[in-house]
Amino acid sequence: DTGVSQNPRHKITKRGQNVTFRCDPISEHNRLYWYRQTLGQGPEFLTYFQNEAQLEKSRLLSDRFSAERPKGSFSTLEIQRTEQGDSAMYLCASSLTGQGYPDTQYFGPGTRLTVL
Amino acid sequence: GQSLEQPSEVTAVEGAIVQINCTYQTSGFYGLSWYQQHDGGAPTFLSYNALDGLEETGRFSSFLSRSDSYGYLLLQELQMKDSASYFCAVGETGANNLFFGTGTRLTVIP
């Protein structure tokens, strides 16, 4: 069990650029979640996948954000035309169905995005 | 919608006991979770209550009263390494995501 990994750990970009983050969940976990966290706040839910199906999306997830989990393993989160308000820590979590309800979620270390 | 309230900061002495309260408002409530997050680190699961009562896990215990929409996290025999932010989070029936509070920053002093 190597835990949830995320890459890159830090990303600095200029306003208007596109960025993509990757999350590798714990290998046997079938659910994968994306959250966003700003300083002094708790994580805010963005979206979640069960296997390759995207089952829930928060209204926080504007049309500039897109997430995929093509083979039910790793996931990518893309932000197009970044804005300064997108600066945050983007956290990925994974869980295994049937281990409790709601599932216990295991978080990765996050990708810190800074938009200049 | 959901809302969670917890104190923003708590300071306690090493070796003491501290209680972090959480009140919530949500529809279709289905459990209260607690996560710990050190500065720069990932949130780490601590405890979960679906039913009223106390759950104990080592030095940490968590309590839930569904009728009062209230829960707390109890940390005993505080250690310096317990200095971190603690978040309560609710799950809702039919949803698998968690809704997190704004967190309580615990500082343990010698």
Short mmCIF file of C-alpha atoms in Angstrom, two decimals:
data_model
loop_
_atom_site.label_atom_id
_atom_site.label_comp_id
_atom_site.label_asym_id
_atom_site.label_seq_id
_atom_site.Cartn_x
_atom_site.Cartn_y
_atom_site.Cartn_z
CA ASP A 1 0.00 0.00 0.00
CA THR A 2 1.85 3.05 -1.26
CA GLY A 3 -0.93 5.50 -0.50
CA VAL A 4 -2.46 8.12 -2.75
CA SER A 5 0.05 10.02 -4.84
CA GLN A 6 -0.37 13.28 -6.69
CA ASN A 7 1.76 15.02 -9.28
CA PRO A 8 3.02 17.61 -9.51
CA ARG A 9 3.24 18.70 -5.88
CA HIS A 10 3.52 22.34 -6.86
CA LYS A 11 2.49 24.20 -10.00
CA ILE A 12 2.97 27.87 -10.77
CA THR A 13 1.28 29.16 -13.88
CA LYS A 14 0.23 32.39 -15.48
CA ARG A 15 -3.36 33.46 -15.70
CA GLY A 16 -5.03 32.06 -18.79
CA GLN A 17 -2.85 28.98 -19.07
CA ASN A 18 -4.16 25.43 -18.83
CA VAL A 19 -2.91 23.04 -16.14
CA THR A 20 -3.37 19.33 -15.57
CA PHE A 21 -2.89 17.40 -12.34
CA ARG A 22 -2.63 13.67 -11.87
CA CYS A 23 -3.80 11.46 -9.02
CA ASP A 24 -2.89 7.82 -8.50
CA PRO A 25 -5.19 6.25 -5.90
CA ILE A 26 -4.50 3.31 -3.63
CA SER A 27 -4.42 0.42 -6.07
CA GLU A 28 -7.53 -1.52 -5.09
CA HIS A 29 -9.70 1.53 -4.38
CA ASN A 30 -12.60 1.93 -6.78
CA ARG A 31 -13.67 5.43 -5.74
CA LEU A 32 -11.69 8.59 -6.36
CA TYR A 33 -12.49 12.12 -5.22
CA TRP A 34 -11.17 15.57 -5.99
CA TYR A 35 -11.32 18.37 -3.43
CA ARG A 36 -10.02 21.91 -3.35
CA GLN A 37 -8.68 23.55 -0.20
CA THR A 38 -7.79 27.18 0.36
CA LEU A 39 -5.86 28.55 3.30
CA GLY A 40 -7.76 28.35 6.55
CA GLN A 41 -10.62 26.35 5.06
CA GLY A 42 -11.60 22.74 4.96
CA PRO A 43 -11.48 20.71 1.75
CA GLU A 44 -14.36 21.46 -0.65
CA PHE A 45 -15.71 18.64 -2.75
CA LEU A 46 -15.33 18.99 -6.51
CA THR A 47 -16.15 15.62 -8.08
CA TYR A 48 -15.99 11.88 -7.60
CA PHE A 49 -15.63 8.74 -9.68
CA GLN A 50 -16.65 5.19 -9.10
CA ASN A 51 -14.37 3.19 -11.33
CA GLU A 52 -14.32 5.19 -14.58
CA ALA A 53 -17.76 6.77 -14.15
CA GLN A 54 -17.97 10.34 -12.90
CA LEU A 55 -20.96 10.15 -10.57
CA GLU A 56 -21.08 13.50 -8.82
CA LYS A 57 -19.95 17.02 -9.61
CA SER A 58 -20.13 20.02 -7.34
CA ARG A 59 -21.46 23.29 -8.63
CA LEU A 60 -17.99 24.57 -7.71
CA LEU A 61 -16.75 22.66 -10.75
CA SER A 62 -17.15 25.30 -13.46
CA ASP A 63 -16.96 24.42 -17.13
CA ARG A 64 -13.27 25.33 -17.08
CA PHE A 65 -12.65 22.27 -14.93
CA SER A 66 -12.72 18.75 -16.28
CA ALA A 67 -11.80 15.48 -14.66
CA GLU A 68 -11.28 12.05 -16.14
CA ARG A 69 -10.55 8.58 -14.93
CA PRO A 70 -10.29 6.72 -18.21
CA LYS A 71 -9.41 3.23 -17.01
CA GLY A 72 -10.73 3.40 -13.51
CA SER A 73 -7.25 3.78 -12.09
CA PHE A 74 -5.47 7.15 -12.15
CA SER A 75 -7.36 10.39 -12.65
CA THR A 76 -6.54 13.77 -14.13
CA LEU A 77 -7.99 17.16 -13.29
CA GLU A 78 -7.58 19.85 -15.92
CA ILE A 79 -8.22 23.54 -15.40
CA GLN A 80 -8.49 25.60 -18.56
CA ARG A 81 -7.88 29.36 -18.75
CA THR A 82 -6.73 29.52 -15.16
CA GLU A 83 -7.76 32.48 -13.01
CA GLN A 84 -6.12 33.82 -9.87
CA GLY A 85 -9.08 32.52 -7.89
CA ASP A 86 -8.09 29.00 -8.86
CA SER A 87 -5.03 29.24 -6.63
CA ALA A 88 -5.51 26.54 -4.02
CA MET A 89 -4.42 23.10 -2.90
CA TYR A 90 -6.06 20.40 -5.00
CA LEU A 91 -6.50 17.21 -3.03
CA CYS A 92 -7.27 13.76 -4.30
CA ALA A 93 -8.70 11.00 -2.13
CA SER A 94 -9.62 7.40 -2.73
CA SER A 95 -11.78 4.84 -0.99
CA LEU A 96 -12.98 1.28 -1.28
CA THR A 97 -16.69 0.56 -1.45
CA GLY A 98 -18.03 -1.55 1.34
CA GLN A 99 -15.60 -0.41 4.00
CA GLY A 100 -18.21 1.69 5.74
CA TYR A 101 -20.64 4.42 4.74
CA PRO A 102 -19.63 6.97 3.85
CA ASP A 103 -16.38 5.36 2.77
CA THR A 104 -13.25 6.20 4.70
CA GLN A 105 -11.36 8.45 2.35
CA TYR A 106 -7.57 8.43 2.13
CA PHE A 107 -6.07 11.67 0.94
CA GLY A 108 -3.01 12.35 -1.14
CA PRO A 109 -0.51 15.12 -0.37
CA GLY A 110 -2.13 17.52 -2.81
CA THR A 111 -1.02 19.73 -5.67
CA ARG A 112 -0.55 23.36 -4.72
CA LEU A 113 -1.52 25.61 -7.62
CA THR A 114 -0.44 29.24 -7.77
CA VAL A 115 -1.85 31.36 -10.57
CA LEU A 116 0.07 34.57 -11.17
CA GLY B 1 -27.32 22.91 2.13
CA GLN B 2 -24.95 22.02 4.87
CA SER B 3 -23.16 23.98 7.54
CA LEU B 4 -20.65 22.97 10.17
CA GLU B 5 -19.37 25.03 13.07
CA GLN B 6 -16.25 24.35 15.05
CA PRO B 7 -13.95 26.65 17.04
CA SER B 8 -11.21 28.18 14.93
CA GLU B 9 -8.41 27.76 17.46
CA VAL B 10 -7.72 25.82 20.64
CA THR B 11 -4.58 25.83 22.79
CA ALA B 12 -3.83 23.13 25.35
CA VAL B 13 -0.94 21.94 27.46
CA GLU B 14 1.06 18.81 26.73
CA GLY B 15 -0.37 15.86 28.67
CA ALA B 16 -3.79 17.47 29.08
CA ILE B 17 -7.16 16.59 27.54
CA VAL B 18 -8.84 18.75 24.92
CA GLN B 19 -12.30 18.60 23.38
CA ILE B 20 -13.08 20.01 19.94
CA ASN B 21 -16.79 20.56 19.34
CA CYS B 22 -18.67 20.44 16.07
CA THR B 23 -22.27 21.37 15.40
CA TYR B 24 -23.85 20.69 12.06
CA GLN B 25 -26.88 21.37 9.93
CA THR B 26 -27.54 19.11 7.00
CA SER B 27 -30.32 17.18 5.33
CA GLY B 28 -30.15 13.40 5.22
CA PHE B 29 -27.36 13.22 7.78
CA TYR B 30 -25.36 10.03 7.62
CA GLY B 31 -22.40 10.21 9.91
CA LEU B 32 -19.76 12.54 11.30
CA SER B 33 -16.08 12.04 10.50
CA TRP B 34 -12.97 13.62 11.94
CA TYR B 35 -9.75 14.30 10.04
CA GLN B 36 -6.38 15.60 11.18
CA GLN B 37 -4.19 17.74 8.96
CA HIS B 38 -0.68 18.88 9.78
CA ASP B 39 0.61 22.02 8.07
CA GLY B 40 1.49 21.15 4.49
CA GLY B 41 0.16 17.62 4.90
CA ALA B 42 -2.80 15.59 3.72
CA PRO B 43 -5.96 15.19 5.79
CA THR B 44 -5.80 11.91 7.69
CA PHE B 45 -8.86 9.99 8.86
CA LEU B 46 -9.22 9.77 12.64
CA SER B 47 -12.69 8.63 13.54
CA TYR B 48 -16.28 8.20 12.39
CA ASN B 49 -19.65 8.14 14.18
CA ALA B 50 -22.88 7.08 12.53
CA LEU B 51 -24.78 6.35 15.75
CA ASP B 52 -25.08 8.22 19.02
CA GLY B 53 -22.36 7.56 21.54
CA LEU B 54 -18.65 7.44 22.00
CA GLU B 55 -16.11 5.79 19.71
CA GLU B 56 -12.65 5.28 21.16
CA THR B 57 -9.46 4.81 19.18
CA GLY B 58 -6.41 4.98 21.38
CA ARG B 59 -5.87 8.49 22.69
CA PHE B 60 -8.64 9.83 20.45
CA SER B 61 -12.37 9.48 21.05
CA SER B 62 -15.29 10.90 19.13
CA PHE B 63 -18.83 11.46 20.29
CA LEU B 64 -22.08 12.03 18.42
CA SER B 65 -25.55 13.15 19.45
CA ARG B 66 -27.83 13.06 16.44
CA SER B 67 -30.72 14.66 18.31
CA ASP B 68 -28.53 17.67 19.14
CA SER B 69 -26.73 17.73 15.77
CA TYR B 70 -23.53 17.82 17.76
CA GLY B 71 -20.35 15.91 18.06
CA TYR B 72 -16.90 16.30 19.52
CA LEU B 73 -13.41 14.94 19.23
CA LEU B 74 -11.59 14.25 22.49
CA LEU B 75 -7.83 14.04 22.55
CA GLN B 76 -6.19 12.68 25.68
CA GLU B 77 -2.60 12.74 26.89
CA LEU B 78 -1.81 15.48 24.42
CA GLN B 79 1.53 15.33 22.68
CA MET B 80 3.36 18.07 20.81
CA LYS B 81 2.82 16.15 17.58
CA ASP B 82 -0.95 16.57 18.02
CA SER B 83 -0.56 20.23 17.03
CA ALA B 84 -2.51 20.30 13.77
CA SER B 85 -5.84 21.30 12.28
CA TYR B 86 -8.82 19.08 13.01
CA PHE B 87 -11.81 18.97 10.70
CA CYS B 88 -15.23 17.53 11.28
CA ALA B 89 -17.01 16.39 8.13
CA VAL B 90 -20.52 15.16 7.45
CA GLY B 91 -21.71 12.58 5.02
CA GLU B 92 -25.21 12.76 3.61
CA THR B 93 -27.52 9.95 2.68
CA GLY B 94 -27.14 9.11 -0.99
CA ALA B 95 -23.91 11.03 -1.43
CA ASN B 96 -20.40 9.74 -1.05
CA ASN B 97 -18.59 13.03 -0.79
CA LEU B 98 -17.82 14.66 2.55
CA PHE B 99 -18.68 18.21 3.55
CA PHE B 100 -15.92 19.61 5.75
CA GLY B 101 -16.00 22.27 8.44
CA THR B 102 -13.47 25.10 8.43
CA GLY B 103 -11.28 23.31 10.95
CA THR B 104 -9.94 23.86 14.44
CA ARG B 105 -6.28 24.66 14.77
CA LEU B 106 -4.93 22.94 17.89
CA THR B 107 -1.71 24.19 19.40
CA VAL B 108 -0.12 22.04 22.09
CA ILE B 109 2.25 23.94 24.36
CA PRO B 110 4.82 22.52 26.79
#
